[in-house]
PDB file of C-alpha atoms and ligand atoms in Angstrom:
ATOM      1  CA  UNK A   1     -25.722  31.761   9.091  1.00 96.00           C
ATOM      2  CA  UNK A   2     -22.921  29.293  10.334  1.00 98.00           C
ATOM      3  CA  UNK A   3     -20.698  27.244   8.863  1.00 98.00           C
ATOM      4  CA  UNK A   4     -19.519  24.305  10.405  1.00 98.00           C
ATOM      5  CA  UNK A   5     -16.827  22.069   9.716  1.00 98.00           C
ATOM      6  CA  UNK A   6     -16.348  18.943  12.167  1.00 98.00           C
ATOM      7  CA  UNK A   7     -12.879  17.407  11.652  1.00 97.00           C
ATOM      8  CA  UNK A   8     -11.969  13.999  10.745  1.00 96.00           C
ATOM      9  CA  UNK A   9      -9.862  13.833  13.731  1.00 95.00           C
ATOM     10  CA  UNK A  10     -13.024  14.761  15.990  1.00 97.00           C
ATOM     11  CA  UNK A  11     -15.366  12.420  14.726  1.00 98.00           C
ATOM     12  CA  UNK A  12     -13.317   9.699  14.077  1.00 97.00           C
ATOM     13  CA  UNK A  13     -10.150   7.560  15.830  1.00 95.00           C
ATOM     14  CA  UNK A  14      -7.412   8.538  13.039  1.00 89.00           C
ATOM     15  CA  UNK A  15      -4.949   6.138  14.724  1.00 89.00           C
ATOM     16  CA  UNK A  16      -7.592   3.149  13.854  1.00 94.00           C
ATOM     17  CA  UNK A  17      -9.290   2.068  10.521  1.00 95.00           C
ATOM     18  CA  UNK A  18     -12.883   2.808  10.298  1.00 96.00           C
ATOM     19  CA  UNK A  19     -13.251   3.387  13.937  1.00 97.00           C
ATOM     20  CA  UNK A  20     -16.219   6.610  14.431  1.00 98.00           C
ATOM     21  CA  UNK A  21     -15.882   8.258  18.171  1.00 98.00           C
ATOM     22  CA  UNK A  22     -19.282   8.327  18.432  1.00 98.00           C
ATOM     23  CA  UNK A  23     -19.874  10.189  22.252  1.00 98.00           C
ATOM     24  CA  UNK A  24     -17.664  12.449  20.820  1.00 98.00           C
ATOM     25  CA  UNK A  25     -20.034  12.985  17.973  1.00 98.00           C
ATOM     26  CA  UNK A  26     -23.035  13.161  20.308  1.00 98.00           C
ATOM     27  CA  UNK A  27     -21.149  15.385  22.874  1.00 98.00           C
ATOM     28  CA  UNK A  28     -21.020  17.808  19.528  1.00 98.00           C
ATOM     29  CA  UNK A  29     -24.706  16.905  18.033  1.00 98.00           C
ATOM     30  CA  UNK A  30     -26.370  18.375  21.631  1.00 97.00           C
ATOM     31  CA  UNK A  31     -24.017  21.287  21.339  1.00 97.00           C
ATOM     32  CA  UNK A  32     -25.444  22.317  18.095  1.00 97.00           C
ATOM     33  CA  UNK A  33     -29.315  22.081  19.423  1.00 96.00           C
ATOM     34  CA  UNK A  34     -28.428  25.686  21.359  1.00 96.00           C
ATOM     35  CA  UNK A  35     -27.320  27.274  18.511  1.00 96.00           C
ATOM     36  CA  UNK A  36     -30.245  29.921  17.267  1.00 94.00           C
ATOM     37  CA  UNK A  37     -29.228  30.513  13.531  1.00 96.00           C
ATOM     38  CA  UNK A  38     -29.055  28.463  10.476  1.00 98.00           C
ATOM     39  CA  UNK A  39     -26.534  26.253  10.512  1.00 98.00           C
ATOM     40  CA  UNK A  40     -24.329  24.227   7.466  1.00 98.00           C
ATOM     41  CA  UNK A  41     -22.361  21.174   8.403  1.00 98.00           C
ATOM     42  CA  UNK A  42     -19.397  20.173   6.527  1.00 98.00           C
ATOM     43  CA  UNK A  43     -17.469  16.809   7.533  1.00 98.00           C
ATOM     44  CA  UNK A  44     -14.156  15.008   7.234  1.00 97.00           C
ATOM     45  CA  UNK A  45     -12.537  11.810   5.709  1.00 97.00           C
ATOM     46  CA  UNK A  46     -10.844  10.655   9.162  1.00 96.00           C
ATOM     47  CA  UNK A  47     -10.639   7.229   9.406  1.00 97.00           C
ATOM     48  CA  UNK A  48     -13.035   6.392   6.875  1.00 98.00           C
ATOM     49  CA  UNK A  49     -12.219   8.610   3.499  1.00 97.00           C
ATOM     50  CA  UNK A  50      -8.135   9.043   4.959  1.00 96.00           C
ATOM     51  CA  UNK A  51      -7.593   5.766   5.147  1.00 96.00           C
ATOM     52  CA  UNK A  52      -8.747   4.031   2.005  1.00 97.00           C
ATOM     53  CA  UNK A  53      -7.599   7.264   0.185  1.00 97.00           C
ATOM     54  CA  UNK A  54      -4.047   6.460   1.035  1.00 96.00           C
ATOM     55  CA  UNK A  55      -4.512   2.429   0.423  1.00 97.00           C
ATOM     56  CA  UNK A  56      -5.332   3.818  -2.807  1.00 97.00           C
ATOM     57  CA  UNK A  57      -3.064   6.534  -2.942  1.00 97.00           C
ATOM     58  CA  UNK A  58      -5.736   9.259  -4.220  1.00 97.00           C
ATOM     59  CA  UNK A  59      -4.981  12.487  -3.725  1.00 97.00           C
ATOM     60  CA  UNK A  60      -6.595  15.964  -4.072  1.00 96.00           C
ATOM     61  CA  UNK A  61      -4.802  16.367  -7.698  1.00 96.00           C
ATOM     62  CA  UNK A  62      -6.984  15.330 -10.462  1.00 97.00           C
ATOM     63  CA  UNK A  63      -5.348  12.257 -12.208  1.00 98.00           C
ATOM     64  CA  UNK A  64      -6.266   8.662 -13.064  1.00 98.00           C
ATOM     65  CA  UNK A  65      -6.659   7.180  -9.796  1.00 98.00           C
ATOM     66  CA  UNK A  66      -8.184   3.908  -9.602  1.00 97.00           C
ATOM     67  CA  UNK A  67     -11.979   3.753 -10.176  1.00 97.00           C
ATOM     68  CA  UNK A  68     -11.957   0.671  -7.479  1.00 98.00           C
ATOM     69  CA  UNK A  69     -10.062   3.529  -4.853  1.00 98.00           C
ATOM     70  CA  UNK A  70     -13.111   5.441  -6.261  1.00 98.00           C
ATOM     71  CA  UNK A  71     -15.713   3.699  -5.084  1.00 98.00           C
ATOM     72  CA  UNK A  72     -14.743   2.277  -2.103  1.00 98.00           C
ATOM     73  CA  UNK A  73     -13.482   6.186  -0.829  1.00 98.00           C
ATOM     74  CA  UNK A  74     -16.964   7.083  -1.961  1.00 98.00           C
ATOM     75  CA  UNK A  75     -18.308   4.040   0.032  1.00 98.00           C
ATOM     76  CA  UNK A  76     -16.778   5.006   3.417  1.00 98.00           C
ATOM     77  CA  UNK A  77     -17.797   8.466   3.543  1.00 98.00           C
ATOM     78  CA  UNK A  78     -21.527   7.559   3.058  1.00 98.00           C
ATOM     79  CA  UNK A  79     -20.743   5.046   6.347  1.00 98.00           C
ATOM     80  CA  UNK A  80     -19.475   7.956   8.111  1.00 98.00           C
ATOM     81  CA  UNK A  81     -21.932  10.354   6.907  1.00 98.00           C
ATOM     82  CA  UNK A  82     -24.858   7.885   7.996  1.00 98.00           C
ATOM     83  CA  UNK A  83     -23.179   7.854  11.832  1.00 98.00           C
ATOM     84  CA  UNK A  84     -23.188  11.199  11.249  1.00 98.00           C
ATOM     85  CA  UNK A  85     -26.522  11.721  10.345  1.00 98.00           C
ATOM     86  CA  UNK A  86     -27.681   9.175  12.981  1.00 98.00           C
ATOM     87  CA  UNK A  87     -26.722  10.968  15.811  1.00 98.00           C
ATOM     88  CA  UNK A  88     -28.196  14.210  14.173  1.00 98.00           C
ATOM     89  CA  UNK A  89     -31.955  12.359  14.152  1.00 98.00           C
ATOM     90  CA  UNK A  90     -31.292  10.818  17.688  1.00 98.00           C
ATOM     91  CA  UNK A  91     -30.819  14.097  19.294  1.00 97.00           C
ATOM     92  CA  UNK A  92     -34.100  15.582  17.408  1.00 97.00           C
ATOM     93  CA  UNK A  93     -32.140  17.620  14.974  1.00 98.00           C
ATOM     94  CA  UNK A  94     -33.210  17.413  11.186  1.00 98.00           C
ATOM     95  CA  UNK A  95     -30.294  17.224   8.969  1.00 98.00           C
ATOM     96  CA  UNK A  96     -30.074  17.662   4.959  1.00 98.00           C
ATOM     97  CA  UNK A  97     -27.744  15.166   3.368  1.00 98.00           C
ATOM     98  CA  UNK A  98     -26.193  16.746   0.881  1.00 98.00           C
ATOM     99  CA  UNK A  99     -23.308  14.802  -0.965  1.00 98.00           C
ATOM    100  CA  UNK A 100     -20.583  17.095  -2.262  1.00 98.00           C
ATOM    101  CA  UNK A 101     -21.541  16.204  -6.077  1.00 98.00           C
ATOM    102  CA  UNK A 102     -24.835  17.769  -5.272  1.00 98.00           C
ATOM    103  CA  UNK A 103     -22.837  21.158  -5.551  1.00 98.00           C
ATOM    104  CA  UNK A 104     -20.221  20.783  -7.169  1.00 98.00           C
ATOM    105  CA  UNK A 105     -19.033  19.400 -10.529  1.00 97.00           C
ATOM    106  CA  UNK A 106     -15.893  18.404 -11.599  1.00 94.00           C
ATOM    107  CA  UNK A 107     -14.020  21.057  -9.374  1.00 92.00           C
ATOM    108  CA  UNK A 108     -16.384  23.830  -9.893  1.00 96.00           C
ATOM    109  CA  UNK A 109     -19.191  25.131  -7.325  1.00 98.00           C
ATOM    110  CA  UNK A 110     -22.297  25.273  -9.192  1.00 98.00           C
ATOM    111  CA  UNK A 111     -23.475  28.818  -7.888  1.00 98.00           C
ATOM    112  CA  UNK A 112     -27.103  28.261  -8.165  1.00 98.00           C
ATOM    113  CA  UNK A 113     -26.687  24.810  -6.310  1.00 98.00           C
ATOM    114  CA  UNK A 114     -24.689  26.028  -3.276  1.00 98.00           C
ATOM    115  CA  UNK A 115     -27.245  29.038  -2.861  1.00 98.00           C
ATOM    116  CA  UNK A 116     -29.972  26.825  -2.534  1.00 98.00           C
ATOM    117  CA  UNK A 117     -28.153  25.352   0.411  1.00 98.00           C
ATOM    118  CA  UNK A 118     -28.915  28.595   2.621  1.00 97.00           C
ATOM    119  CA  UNK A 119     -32.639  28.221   1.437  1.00 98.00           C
ATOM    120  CA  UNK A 120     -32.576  24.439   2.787  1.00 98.00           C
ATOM    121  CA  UNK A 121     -31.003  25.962   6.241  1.00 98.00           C
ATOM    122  CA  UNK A 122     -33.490  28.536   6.629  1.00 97.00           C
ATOM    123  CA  UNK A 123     -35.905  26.792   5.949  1.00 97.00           C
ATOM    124  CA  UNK A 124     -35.102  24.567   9.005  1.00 95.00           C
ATOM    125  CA  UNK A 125     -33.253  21.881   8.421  1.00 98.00           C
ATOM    126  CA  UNK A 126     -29.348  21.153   8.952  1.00 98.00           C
ATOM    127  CA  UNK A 127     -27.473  20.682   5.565  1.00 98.00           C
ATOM    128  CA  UNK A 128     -24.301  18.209   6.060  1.00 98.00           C
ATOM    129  CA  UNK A 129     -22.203  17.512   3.624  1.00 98.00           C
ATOM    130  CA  UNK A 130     -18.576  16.081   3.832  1.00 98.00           C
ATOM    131  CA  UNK A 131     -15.744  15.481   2.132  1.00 98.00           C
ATOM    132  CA  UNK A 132     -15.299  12.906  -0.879  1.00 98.00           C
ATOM    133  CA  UNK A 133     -13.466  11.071  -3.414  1.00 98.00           C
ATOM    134  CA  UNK A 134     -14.938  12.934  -7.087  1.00 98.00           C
ATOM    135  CA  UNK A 135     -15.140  12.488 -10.906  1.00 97.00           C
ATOM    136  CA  UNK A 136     -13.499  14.997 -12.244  1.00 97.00           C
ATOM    137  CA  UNK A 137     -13.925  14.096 -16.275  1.00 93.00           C
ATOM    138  CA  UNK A 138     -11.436  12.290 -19.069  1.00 90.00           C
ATOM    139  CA  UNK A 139     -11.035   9.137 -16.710  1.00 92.00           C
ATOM    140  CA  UNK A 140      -9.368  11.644 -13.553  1.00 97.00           C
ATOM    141  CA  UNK A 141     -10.631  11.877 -10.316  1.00 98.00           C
ATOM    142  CA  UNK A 142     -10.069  13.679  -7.155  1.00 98.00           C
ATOM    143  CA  UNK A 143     -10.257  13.672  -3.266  1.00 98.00           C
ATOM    144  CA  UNK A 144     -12.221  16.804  -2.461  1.00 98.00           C
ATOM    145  CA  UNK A 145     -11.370  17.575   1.454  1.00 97.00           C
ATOM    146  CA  UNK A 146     -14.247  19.168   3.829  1.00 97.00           C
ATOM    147  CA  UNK A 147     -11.308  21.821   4.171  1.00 96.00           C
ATOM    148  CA  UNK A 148     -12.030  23.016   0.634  1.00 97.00           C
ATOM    149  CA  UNK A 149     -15.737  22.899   0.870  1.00 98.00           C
ATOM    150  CA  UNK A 150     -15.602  25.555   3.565  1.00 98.00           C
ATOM    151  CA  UNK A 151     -13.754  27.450   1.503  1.00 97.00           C
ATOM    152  CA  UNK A 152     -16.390  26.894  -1.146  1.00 98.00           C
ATOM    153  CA  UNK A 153     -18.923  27.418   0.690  1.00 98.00           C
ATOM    154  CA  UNK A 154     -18.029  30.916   2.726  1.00 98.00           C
ATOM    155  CA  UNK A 155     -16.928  32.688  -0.588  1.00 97.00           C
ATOM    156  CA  UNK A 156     -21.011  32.353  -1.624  1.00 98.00           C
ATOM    157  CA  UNK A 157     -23.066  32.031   1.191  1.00 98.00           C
ATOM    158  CA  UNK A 158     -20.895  34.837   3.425  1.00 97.00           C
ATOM    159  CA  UNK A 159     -21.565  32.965   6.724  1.00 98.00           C
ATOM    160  CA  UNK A 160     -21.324  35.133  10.313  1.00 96.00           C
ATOM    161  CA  UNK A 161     -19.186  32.859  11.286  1.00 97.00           C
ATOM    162  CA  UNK A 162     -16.805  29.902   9.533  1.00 98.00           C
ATOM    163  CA  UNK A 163     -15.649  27.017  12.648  1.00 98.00           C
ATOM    164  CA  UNK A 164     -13.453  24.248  11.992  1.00 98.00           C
ATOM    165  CA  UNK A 165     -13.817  22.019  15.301  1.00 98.00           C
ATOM    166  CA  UNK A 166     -10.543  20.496  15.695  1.00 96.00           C
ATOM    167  CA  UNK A 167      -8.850  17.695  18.032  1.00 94.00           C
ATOM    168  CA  UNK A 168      -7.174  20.673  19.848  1.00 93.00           C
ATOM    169  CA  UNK A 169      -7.567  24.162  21.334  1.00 93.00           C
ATOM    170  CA  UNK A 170      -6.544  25.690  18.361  1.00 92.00           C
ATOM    171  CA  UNK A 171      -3.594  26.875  16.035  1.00 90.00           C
ATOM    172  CA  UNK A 172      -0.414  26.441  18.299  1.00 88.00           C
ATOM    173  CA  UNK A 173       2.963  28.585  17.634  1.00 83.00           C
ATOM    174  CA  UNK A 174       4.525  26.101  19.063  1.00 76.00           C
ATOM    175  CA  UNK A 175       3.517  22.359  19.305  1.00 74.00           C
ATOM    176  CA  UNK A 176       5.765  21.321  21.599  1.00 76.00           C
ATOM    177  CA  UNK A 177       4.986  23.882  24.583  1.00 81.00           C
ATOM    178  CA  UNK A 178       1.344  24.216  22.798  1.00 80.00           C
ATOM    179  CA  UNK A 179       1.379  27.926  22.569  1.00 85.00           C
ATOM    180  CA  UNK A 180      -2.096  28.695  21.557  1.00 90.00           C
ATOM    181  CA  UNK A 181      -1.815  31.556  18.644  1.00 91.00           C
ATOM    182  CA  UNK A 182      -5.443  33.707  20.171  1.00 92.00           C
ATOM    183  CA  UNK A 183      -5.579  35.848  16.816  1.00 91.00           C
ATOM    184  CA  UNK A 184      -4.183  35.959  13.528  1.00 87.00           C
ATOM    185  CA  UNK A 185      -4.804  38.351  11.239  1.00 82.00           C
ATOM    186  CA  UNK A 186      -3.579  37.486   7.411  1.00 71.00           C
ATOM    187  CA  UNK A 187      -0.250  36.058   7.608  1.00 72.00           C
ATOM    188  CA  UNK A 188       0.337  32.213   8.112  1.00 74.00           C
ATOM    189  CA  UNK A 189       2.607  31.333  10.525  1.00 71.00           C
ATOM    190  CA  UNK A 190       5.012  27.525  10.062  1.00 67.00           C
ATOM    191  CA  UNK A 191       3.180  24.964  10.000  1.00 69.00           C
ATOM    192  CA  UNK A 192       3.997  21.352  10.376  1.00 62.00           C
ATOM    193  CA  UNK A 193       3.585  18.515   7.751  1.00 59.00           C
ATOM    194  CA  UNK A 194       1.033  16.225   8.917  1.00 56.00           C
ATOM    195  CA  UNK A 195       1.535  12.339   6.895  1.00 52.00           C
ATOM    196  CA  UNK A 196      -1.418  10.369   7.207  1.00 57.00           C
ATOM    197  CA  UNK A 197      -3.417  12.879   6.012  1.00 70.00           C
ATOM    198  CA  UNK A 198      -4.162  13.067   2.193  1.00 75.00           C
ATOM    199  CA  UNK A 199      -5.859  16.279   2.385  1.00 71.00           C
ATOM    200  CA  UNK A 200      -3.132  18.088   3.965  1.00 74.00           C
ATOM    201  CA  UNK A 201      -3.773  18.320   7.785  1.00 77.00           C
ATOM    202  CA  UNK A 202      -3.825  21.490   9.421  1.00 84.00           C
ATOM    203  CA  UNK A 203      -2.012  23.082   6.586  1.00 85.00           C
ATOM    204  CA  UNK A 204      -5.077  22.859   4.439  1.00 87.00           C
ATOM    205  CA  UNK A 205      -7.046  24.142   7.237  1.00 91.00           C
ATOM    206  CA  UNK A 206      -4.988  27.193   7.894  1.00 92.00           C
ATOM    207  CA  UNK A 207      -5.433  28.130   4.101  1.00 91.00           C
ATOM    208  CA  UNK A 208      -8.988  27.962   3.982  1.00 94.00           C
ATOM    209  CA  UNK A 209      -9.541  30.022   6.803  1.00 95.00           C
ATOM    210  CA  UNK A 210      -6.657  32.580   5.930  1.00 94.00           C
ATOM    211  CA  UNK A 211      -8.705  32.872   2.224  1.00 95.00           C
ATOM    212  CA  UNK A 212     -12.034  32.835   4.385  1.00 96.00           C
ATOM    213  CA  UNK A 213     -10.789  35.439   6.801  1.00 95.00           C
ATOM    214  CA  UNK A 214      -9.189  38.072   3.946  1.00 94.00           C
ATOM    215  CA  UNK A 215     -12.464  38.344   2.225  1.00 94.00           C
ATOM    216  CA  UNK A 216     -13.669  39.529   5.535  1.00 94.00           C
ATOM    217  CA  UNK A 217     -15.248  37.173   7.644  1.00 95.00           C
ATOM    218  CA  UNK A 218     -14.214  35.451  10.932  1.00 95.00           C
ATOM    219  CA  UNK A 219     -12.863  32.447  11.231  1.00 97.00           C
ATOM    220  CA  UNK A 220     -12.354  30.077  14.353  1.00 96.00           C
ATOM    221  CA  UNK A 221     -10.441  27.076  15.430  1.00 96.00           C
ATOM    222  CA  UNK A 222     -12.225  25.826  18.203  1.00 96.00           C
ATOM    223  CA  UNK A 223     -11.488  22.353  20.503  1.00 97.00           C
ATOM    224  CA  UNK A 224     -13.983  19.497  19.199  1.00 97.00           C
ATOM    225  CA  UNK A 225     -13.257  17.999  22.627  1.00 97.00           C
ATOM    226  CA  UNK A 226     -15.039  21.188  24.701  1.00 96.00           C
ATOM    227  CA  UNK A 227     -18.169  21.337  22.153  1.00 96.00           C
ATOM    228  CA  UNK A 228     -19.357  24.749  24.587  1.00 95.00           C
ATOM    229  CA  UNK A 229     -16.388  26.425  23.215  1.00 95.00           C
ATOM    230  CA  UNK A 230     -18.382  25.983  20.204  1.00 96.00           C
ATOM    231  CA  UNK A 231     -21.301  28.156  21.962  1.00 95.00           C
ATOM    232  CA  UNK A 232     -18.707  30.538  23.204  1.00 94.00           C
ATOM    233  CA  UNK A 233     -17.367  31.519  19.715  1.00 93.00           C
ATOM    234  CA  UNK A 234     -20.981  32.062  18.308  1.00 94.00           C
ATOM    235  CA  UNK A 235     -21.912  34.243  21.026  1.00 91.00           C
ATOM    236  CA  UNK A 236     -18.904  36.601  21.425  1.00 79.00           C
ATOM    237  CA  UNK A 237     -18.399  35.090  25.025  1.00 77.00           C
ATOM    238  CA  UNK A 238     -14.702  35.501  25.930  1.00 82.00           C
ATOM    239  CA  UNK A 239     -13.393  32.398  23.966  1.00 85.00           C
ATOM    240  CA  UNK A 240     -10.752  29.909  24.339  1.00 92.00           C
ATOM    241  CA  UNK A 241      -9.579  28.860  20.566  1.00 95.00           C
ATOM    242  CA  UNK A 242      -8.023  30.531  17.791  1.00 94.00           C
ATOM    243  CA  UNK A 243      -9.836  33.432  15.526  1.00 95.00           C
ATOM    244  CA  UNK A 244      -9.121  34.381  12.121  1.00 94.00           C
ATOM    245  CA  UNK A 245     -10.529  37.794  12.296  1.00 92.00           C
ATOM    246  CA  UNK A 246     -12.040  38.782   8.967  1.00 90.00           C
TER     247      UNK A 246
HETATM  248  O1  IP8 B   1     -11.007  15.171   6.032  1.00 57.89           O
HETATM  249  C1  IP8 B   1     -11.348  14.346   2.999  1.00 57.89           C
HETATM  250  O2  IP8 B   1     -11.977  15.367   3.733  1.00 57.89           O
HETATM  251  P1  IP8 B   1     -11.134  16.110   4.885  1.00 57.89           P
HETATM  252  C2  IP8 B   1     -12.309  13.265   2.611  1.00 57.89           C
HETATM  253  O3  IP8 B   1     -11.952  17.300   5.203  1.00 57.89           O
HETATM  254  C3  IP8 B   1     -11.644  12.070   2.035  1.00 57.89           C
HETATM  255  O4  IP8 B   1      -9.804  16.483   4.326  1.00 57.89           O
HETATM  256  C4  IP8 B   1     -12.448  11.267   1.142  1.00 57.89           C
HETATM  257  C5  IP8 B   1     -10.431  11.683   2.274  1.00 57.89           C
END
């Protein structure tokens, strides 16, 4: 199995409100028809859950945020997650929605929940789920980022394979000259702060795959933008991207 986790910064314009790319997502969608395994999908805020999250200034700490911020977070990833899904059933793929709080309460996994997940992807269809704006009990809630979910997600279903499709090639060593880092094994090189992002950016990213990669499985970066790089990490082609070997 393969887990999949298409970036905010793919699938939406993060330098406009509410704006989906959407040949971008359909440049992706057809991608995923050649892939011969069970597949999860796990989404991002971008423009949609990023930018009412910070109009509301939520964050991913449980606290009292406000329940209008809430709702309208909640509200925006379901509009994202339809465009999503849209372009899954135009290009004859069947995808699962399957909201975060499906799987997950408060800020635990629910074991039995996330297992049945595999069942729904082997059983043909494409589970997506994204990232979302949660309840979290006594009056707190929380932004819960896609980032996380991976992370989630990989500790109990073991996937082959963990790929965050990104707005670049990969994990750089340096942005300005974009040195592409090819393989990193444990250790987590400087990273910088990204702002808009409430979620934490590429920091958060680099976590959950470090944590994915130490309990032994591989992890890639790959370039939303060149979806058969996508193809190329599954199939152990020579690949242009950066792995987090397991
Ligand atoms: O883009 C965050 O998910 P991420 C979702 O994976 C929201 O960090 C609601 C901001």
């Amino acid at each position: 199995m393969i887990l999949i986790k298409l970036g905010g910064s793919v699938i939406t314009n993060k330098g406009k409100p509410l704006s989906p790319r959407r040949k971008s997502i359909d440049k992706i969608v057809k991608t995923l028809k050649k892939i011969n395994e069970p597949i999860v999908i796990v989404h991002g805020g971008g423009s949609y859950g990023h930018y009412w999250s910070v109009k509301y200034d939520m964050h991913t700490k449980p606290e009292k945020y406000s329940t209008r911020g809430v709702s309208i977070v909640k509200n925006s990833m379901i509009e994202l997650n339809k465009i999503i899904l849209d372009s899954f059933l135009k290009n004859k793929l069947n995808p699962y929605c399957l909201p975060p709080t499906d799987f997950i309460s408060g800020n635990k996994p629910i074991t039995k929940k996330i297992k049945m997940i595999e069942k729904i992807a082997r059983s043909g269809f494409i589970p997506v789920t994204y990232g979302d704006a949660l309840w979290y009990g006594q009056k707190k809630s929380f932004i819960l980022s896609g980032d996380r979910i991976m992370g989630v997600l990989a500790t109990i279903l073991k996937p082959r394979l963990s790929i965050f499709v990104v707005n670049v090639d990969g994990l750089y060593s340096n942005i300005k000259t974009k040195k592409l880092i090819r393989e990193l094994k444990g250790r987590k090189p400087l990273i910088s702060k990204s702002s808009k992002d409430v979620t934490g950016g590429m920091n958060r990213k680099v976590d959950e795959a470090i944590k994915i990669s130490k309990k032994g499985m591989n992890v890639f970066f790959v370039n939303g933008n060149k979806p058969e790089r996508i193809i190329d990490a599954i199939n152990r082609k020579k690949f242009h991207g950066t792995l987090f070997r397991g």
